[in-house]
Coordinates of C-alpha atoms in Angstrom, one line a residue:
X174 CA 77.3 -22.3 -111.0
X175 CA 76.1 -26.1 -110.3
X176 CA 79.9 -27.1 -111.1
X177 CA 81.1 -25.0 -108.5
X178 CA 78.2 -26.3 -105.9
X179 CA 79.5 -29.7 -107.1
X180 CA 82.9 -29.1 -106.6
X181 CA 82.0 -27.3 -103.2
X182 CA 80.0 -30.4 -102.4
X183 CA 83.0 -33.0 -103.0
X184 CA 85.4 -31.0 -100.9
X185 CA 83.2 -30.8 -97.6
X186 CA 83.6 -33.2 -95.3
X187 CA 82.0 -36.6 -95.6
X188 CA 80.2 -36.3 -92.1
X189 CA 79.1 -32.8 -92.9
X190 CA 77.5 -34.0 -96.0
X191 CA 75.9 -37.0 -94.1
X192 CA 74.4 -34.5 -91.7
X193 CA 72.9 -32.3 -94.2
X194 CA 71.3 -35.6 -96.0
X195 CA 70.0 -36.4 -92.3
X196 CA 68.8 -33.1 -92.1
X197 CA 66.7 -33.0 -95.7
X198 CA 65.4 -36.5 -94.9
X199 CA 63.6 -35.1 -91.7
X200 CA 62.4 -32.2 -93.8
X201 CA 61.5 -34.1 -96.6
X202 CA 59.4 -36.9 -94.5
X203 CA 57.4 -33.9 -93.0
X204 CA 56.6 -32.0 -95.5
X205 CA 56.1 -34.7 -98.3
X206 CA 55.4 -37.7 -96.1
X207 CA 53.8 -39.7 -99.1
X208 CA 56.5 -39.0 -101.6
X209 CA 57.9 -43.1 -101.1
X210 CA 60.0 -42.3 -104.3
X211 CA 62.5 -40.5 -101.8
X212 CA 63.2 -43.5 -100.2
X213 CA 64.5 -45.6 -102.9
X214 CA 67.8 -43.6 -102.7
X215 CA 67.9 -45.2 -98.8
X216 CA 67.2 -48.9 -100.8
X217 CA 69.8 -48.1 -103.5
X218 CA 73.1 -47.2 -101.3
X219 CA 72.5 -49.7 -98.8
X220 CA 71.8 -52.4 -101.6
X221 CA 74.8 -51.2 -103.5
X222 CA 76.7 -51.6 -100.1
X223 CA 75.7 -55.2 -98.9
X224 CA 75.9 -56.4 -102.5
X225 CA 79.4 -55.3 -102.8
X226 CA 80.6 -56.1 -99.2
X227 CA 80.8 -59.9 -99.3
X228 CA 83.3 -59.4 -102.4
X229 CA 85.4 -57.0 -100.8
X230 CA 86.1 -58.8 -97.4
X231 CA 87.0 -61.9 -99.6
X232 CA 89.2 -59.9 -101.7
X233 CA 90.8 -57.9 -98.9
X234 CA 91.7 -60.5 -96.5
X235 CA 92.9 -63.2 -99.3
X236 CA 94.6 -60.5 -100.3
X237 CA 96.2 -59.9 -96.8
X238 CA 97.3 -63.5 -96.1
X239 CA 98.4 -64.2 -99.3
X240 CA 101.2 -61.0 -98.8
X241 CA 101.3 -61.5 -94.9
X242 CA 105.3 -62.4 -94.7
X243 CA 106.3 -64.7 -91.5
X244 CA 107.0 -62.7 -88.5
X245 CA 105.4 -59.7 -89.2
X246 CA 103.3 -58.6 -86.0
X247 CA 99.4 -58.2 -86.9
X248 CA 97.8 -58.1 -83.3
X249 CA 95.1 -60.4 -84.0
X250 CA 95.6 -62.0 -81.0
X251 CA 95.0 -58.6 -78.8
X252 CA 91.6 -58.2 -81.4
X253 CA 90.3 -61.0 -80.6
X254 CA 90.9 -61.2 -76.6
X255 CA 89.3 -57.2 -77.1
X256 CA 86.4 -58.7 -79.1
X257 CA 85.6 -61.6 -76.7
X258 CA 86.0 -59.1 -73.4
X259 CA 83.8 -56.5 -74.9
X260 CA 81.0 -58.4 -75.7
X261 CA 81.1 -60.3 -72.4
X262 CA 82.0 -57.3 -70.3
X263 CA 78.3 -55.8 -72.4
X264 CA 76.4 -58.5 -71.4
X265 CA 77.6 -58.1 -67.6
X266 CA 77.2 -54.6 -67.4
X267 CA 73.4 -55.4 -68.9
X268 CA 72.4 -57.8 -65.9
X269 CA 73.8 -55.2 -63.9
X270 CA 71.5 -52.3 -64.8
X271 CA 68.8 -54.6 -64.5
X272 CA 69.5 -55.0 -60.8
X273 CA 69.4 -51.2 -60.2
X274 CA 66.5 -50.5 -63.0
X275 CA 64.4 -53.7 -63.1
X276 CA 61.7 -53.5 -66.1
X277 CA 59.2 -55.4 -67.1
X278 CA 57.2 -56.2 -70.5
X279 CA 53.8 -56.8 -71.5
X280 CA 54.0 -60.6 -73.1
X281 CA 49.9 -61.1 -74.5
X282 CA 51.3 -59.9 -77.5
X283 CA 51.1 -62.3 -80.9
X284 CA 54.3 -64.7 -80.6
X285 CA 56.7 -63.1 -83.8
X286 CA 57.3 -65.8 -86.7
X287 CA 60.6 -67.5 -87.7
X288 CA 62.2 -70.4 -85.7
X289 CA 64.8 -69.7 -82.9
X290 CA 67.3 -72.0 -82.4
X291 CA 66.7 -74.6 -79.2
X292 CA 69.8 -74.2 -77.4
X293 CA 73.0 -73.1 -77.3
X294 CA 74.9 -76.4 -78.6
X295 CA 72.3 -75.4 -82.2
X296 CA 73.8 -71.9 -82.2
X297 CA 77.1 -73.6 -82.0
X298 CA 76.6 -76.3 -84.9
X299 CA 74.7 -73.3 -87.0
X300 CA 78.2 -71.6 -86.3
X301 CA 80.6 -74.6 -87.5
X302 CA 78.4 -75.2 -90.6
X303 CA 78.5 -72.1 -92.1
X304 CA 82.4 -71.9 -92.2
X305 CA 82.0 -74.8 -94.7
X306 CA 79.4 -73.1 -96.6
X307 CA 80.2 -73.6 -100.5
X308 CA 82.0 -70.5 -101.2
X309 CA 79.8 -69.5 -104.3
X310 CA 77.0 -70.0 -102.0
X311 CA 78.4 -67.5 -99.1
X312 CA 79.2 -65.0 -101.4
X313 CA 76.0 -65.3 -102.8
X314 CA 73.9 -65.3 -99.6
X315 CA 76.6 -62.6 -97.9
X316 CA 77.5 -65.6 -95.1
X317 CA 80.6 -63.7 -93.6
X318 CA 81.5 -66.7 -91.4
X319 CA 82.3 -68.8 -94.3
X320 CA 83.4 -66.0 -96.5
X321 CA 86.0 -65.5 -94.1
X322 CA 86.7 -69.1 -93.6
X323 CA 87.2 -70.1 -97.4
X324 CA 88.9 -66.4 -97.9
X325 CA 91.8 -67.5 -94.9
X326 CA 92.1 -70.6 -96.9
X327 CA 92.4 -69.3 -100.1
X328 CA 94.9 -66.5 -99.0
X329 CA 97.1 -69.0 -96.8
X330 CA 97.5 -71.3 -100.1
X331 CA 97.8 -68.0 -102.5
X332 CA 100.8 -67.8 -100.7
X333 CA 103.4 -70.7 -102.5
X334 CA 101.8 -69.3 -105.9
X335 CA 104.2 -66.5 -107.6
X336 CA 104.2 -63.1 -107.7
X337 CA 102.5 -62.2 -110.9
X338 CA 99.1 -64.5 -109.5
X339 CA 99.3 -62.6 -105.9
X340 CA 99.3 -59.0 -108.2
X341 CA 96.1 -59.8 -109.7
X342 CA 94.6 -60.8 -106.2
X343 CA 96.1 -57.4 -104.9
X344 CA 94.6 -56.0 -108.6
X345 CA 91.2 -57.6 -107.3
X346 CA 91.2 -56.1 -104.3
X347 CA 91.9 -52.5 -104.9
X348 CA 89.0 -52.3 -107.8
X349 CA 86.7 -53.9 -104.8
X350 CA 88.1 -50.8 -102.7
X351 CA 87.5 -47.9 -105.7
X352 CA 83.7 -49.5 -106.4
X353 CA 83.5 -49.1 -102.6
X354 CA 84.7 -45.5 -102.2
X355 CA 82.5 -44.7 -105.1
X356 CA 79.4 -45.8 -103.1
X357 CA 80.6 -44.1 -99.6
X358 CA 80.4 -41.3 -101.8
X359 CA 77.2 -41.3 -102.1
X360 CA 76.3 -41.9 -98.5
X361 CA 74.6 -38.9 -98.2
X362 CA 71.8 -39.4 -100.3
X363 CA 71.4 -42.7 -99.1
X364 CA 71.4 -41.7 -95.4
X365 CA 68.1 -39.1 -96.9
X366 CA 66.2 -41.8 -98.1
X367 CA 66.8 -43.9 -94.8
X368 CA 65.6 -41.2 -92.6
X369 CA 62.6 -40.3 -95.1
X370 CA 61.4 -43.7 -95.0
X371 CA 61.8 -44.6 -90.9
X372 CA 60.0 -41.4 -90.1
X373 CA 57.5 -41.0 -92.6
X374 CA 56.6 -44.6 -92.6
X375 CA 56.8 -45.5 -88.7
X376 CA 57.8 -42.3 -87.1
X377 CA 58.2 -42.5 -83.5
X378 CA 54.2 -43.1 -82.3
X379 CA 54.8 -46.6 -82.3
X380 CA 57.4 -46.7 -79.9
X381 CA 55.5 -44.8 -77.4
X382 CA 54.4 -47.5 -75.5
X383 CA 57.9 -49.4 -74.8
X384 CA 59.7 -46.3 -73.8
X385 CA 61.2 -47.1 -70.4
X386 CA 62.3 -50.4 -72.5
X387 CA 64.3 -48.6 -74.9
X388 CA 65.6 -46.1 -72.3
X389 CA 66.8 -48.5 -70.6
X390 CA 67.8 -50.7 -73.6
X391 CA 69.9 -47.5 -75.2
X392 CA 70.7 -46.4 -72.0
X393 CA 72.5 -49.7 -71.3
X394 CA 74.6 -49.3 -74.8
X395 CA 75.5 -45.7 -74.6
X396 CA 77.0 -46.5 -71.0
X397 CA 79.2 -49.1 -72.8
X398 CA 80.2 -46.9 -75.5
X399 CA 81.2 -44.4 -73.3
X400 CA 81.9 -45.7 -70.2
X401 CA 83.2 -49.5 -70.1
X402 CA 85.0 -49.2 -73.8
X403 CA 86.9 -45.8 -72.7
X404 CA 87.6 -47.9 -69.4
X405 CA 89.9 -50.7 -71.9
X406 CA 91.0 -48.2 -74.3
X407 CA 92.6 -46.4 -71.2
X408 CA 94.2 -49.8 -69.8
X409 CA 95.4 -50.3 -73.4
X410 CA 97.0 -47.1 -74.3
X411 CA 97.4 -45.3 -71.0
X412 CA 96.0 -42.1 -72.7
X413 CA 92.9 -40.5 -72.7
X414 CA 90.6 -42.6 -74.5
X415 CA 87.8 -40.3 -75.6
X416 CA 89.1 -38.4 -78.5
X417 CA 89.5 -42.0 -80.1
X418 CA 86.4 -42.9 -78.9
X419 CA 84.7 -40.0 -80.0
X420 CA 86.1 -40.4 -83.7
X421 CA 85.5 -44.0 -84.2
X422 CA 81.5 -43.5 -82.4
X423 CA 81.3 -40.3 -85.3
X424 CA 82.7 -41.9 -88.3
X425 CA 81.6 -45.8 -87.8
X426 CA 78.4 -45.2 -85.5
X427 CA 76.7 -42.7 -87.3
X428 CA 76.5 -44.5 -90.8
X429 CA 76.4 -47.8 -89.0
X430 CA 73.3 -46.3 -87.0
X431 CA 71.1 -45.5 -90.4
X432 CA 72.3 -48.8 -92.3
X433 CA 71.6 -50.9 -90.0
X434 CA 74.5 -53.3 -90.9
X435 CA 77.6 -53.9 -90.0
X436 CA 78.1 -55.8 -92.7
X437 CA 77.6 -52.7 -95.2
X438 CA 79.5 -50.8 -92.4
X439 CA 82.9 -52.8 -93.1
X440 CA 84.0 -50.0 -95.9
X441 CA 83.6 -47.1 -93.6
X442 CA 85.7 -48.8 -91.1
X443 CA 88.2 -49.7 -93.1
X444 CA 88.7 -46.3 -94.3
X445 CA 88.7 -45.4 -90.5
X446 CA 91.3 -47.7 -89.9
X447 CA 93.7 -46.5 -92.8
X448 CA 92.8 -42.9 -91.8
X449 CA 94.3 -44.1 -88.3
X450 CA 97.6 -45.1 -89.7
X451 CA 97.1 -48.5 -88.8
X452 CA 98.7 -51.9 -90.3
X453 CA 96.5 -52.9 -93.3
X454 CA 98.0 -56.7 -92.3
X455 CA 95.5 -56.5 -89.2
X456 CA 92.7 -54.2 -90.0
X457 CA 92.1 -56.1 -93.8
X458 CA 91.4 -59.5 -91.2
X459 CA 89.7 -57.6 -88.1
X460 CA 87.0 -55.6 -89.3
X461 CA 85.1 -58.6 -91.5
X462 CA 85.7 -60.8 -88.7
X463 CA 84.7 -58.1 -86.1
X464 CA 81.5 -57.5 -88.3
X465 CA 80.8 -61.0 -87.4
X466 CA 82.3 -61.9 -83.4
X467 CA 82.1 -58.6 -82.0
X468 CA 78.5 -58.0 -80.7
X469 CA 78.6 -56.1 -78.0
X470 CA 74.9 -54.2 -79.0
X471 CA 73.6 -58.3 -79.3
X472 CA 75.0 -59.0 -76.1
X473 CA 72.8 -55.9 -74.4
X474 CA 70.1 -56.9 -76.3
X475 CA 69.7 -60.2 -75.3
X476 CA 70.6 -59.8 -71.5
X477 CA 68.0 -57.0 -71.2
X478 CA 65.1 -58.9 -73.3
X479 CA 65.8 -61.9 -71.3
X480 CA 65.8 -60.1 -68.1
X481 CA 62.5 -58.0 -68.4
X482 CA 60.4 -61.0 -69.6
X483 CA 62.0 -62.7 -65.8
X484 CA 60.7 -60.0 -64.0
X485 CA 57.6 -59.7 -65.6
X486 CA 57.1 -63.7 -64.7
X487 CA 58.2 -62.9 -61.5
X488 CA 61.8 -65.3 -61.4
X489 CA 64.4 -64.0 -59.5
X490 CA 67.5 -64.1 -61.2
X491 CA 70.3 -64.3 -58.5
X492 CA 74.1 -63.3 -59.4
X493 CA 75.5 -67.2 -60.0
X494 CA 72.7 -67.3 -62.5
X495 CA 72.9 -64.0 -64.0
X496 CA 76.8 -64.4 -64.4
X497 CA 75.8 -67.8 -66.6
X498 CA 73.2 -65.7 -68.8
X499 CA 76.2 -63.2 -69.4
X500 CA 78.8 -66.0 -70.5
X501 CA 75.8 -67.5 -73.2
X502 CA 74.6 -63.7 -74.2
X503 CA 78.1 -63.5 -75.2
X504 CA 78.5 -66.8 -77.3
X505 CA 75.2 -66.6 -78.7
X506 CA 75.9 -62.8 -79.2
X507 CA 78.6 -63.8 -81.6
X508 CA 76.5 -66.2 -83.2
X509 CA 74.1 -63.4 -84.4
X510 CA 74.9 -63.5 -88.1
X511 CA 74.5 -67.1 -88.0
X512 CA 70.6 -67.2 -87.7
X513 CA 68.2 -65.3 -89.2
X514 CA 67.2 -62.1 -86.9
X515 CA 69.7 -61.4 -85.4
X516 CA 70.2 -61.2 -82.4
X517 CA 66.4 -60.6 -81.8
X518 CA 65.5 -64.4 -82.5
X519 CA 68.2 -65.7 -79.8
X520 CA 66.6 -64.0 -76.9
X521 CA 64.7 -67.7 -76.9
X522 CA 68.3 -69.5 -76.1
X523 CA 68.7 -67.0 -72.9
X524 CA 65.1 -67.3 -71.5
X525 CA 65.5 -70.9 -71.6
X526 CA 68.1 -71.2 -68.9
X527 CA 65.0 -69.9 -66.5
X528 CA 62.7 -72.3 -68.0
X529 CA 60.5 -69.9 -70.2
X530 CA 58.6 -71.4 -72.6
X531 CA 59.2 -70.9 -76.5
X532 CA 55.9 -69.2 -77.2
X533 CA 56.4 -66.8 -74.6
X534 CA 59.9 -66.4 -75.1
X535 CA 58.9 -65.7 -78.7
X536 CA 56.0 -62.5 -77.3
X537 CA 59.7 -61.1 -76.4
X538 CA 61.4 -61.6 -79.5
X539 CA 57.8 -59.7 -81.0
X540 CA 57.9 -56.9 -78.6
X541 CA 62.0 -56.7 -79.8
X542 CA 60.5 -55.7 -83.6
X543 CA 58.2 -53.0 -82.2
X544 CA 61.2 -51.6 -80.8
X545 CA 63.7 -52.5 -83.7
X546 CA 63.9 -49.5 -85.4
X547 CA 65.5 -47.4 -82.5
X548 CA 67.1 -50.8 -81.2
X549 CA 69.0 -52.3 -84.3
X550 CA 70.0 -48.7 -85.2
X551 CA 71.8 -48.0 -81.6
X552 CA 73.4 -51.7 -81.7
X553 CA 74.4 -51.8 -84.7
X554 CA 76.2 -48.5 -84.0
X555 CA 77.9 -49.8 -81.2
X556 CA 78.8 -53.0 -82.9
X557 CA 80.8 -51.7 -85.8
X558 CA 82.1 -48.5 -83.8
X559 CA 83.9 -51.3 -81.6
X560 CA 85.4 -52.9 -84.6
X561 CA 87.3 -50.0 -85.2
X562 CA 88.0 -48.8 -81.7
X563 CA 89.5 -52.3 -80.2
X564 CA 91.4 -52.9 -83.5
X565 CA 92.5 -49.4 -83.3
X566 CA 94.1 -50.0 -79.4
X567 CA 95.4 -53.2 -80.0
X568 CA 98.2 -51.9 -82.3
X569 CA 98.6 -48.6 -80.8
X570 CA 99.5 -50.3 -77.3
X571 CA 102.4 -50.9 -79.1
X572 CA 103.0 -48.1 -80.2
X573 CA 105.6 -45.2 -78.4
X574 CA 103.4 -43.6 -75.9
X575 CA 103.9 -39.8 -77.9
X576 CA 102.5 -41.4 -81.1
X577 CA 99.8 -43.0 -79.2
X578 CA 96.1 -41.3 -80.3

């Protein structure tokens, strides 16, 4: 009997499995709110994730360089112009909503604690530094900026060495992959103890007073997931973007949206991407770097932070200016992984370009934590679903339009 539920259990569907753990983790938080043991299995997949994650981008795109043969097409050029135009086109379509649906914030609140950076140029330098991180040291601290800076280097040289030394890289990286299939295996436990411990320990009363702020907030990401990116997927592929869209929002989103990371999302993604038929060459390089330039989720974030703690000083922000805030959301957006919060603590960098003071700026960056759980969740989500989704279109738009998705 329990062989057969186990063997039942391994042939259903990933996502069905991850929707019954969602389901038993609501259950479970109200019936046995106090039973914190349940929430361990949340601590353990997501820790077995993120510790194994920095590895397996270094393995997979040294791996990729190092058997990358000249003149074989790898669209990272079309990634990259994708990442770049969907976090900017997120941070415009942020400033917009705030013209139609101004908000404003309460800012008596406690200032949070932790140091923002003081402008842009610091977000910049933090950038550049890390990319010469000791590569012990950014494997150990999971710095994907120089993890995929010293993994680029190691893969260009790996490839003058012989055959026999790139097998054992390509030996490397497919253990990395099996550890990491073993582990998305056991997503739907983990995905239990996530939901157990966000609503029995914080549940939703917390939230209550910054509702029209996260309305608005997740609003302004679900109109880019669903508007704007269908939009380029459409001018890529000439094809009816949703069904792609759809997939990538299911399979990526919904893990992303309970781990929180989209650094411990990169193995769902690149399972996505091999499910998707599509060149190992590109995806092995886009989705590590996408887990670190493509911040689209940041980029609403900020804007929309920044904006409601203007209004609530009473600046107007007029389109010339608003424009500006988009093009540094953006940059500092792709800087988020570079300082520590996120994109939470470079909501400072933005308010500055209308002269608001740090401590205030900070009572934003606090009011951004009251929020986080529903925030980080949804841009997150949107984050790593894009990975996938602009990586995806850059190589079908190649593709004969009949095998397009």
């Amino acid at each position: 009997m329990i062989h057969r539920l186990i063997t039942t259990w391994n042939k259903t569907n990933l996502m069905k499995r991850i929707a019954i753990g969602i389901v038993l983790g609501v259950v479970l938080a109200l019936v046995f709110p106090k039973a914190t043991g349940i929430g361990l299995l949340g601590e353990f997949f997501v820790g077995g994730l993120r510790a194994i994650a920095p590895l397996l981008v270094f393995a997979l795109v040294a791996n990729a360089l190092s058997q990358h043969q000249k003149g074989t097409e790898t669209n990272m050029k079309k990634v990259i112009v994708l990442y770049l135009l969907g976090t900017f086109a997120a941070a415009f379509v942020a400033v917009l909503i705030n013209y139609i649906f101004p908000i404003t914030i309460t800012l008596t609140g406690k200032a949070a604690e932790g140091s923002s950076p003081n402008g842009i140029g610091e977000v910049i330098s933090n950038l550049l530094l890390k990319i010469v991180d000791n590569p012990v040291n950014a494997l150990q601290q999971a710095n994907y900026i120089g993890i995929l800076s010293w993994a680029t280097v190691f893969g260009i040289a790996m490839r003058e060495a012989s055959e026999h030394s790139k097998d054992l890289l390509q030996t490397l990286a497919d253990i990395t992959s099996k550890i990491v299939e073993w582990i998305i295996n056991l997503a739907p436990f983990g995905i239990l103890g996530l939901v157990f411990t966000t609503i029995a320990g914080q549940g939703l009363s917390a939230l209550s007073n910054y509702g029209i702020l996260l309305v608005v907030l997740v609003g302004t990401m679900a109109f880019v997931a669903l508007v704007i990116n269908p939009l380029i997927v459409f001018f890529m592929i000439r094809k009816n973007p949703y069904p792609l869209v759809f997939k990538c929002l299911r399979v990526s989103g919904v893990t992303a949206f309970f781990t929180r990371s989209s650094a411990a999302n990169i193995p769902v993604n690149m399972r996505l991407c091999e499910e998707l038929g599509l060149n190992p060459d590109t995806y092995s390089v886009s989705i590590p770097l996408g887990s670190t330039i493509n911040m689209a989720g940041a980029a609403v974030t900020i804007n929309t932070l920044t904006l409601a703690a203007a209004n609530t000083l009473g600046i107007q922000v007029d389109f010339g200016t608003a424009l500006i805030l988009s093009v540094v959301a953006a940059i500092s957006a792709c800087g988020a992984s570079g300082v520590a919060g996120g994109s939470l603590l470079l909501i400072p960098v933005a308010c500055s370009l209308f002269g608001i003071t740090n401590d205030l700026a900070m009572q934003v960056v606090s009011v951004g934590f009251i929020i986080g759980v529903i925030q980080d969740s949804c841009e997150t989500a949107l984050n790593s679903s894009t990975d996938v989704l602009f990586t995806a279109i850059a190589e079908m738009s190649s593709w004969p339009k009949e095998k397009r998705y």
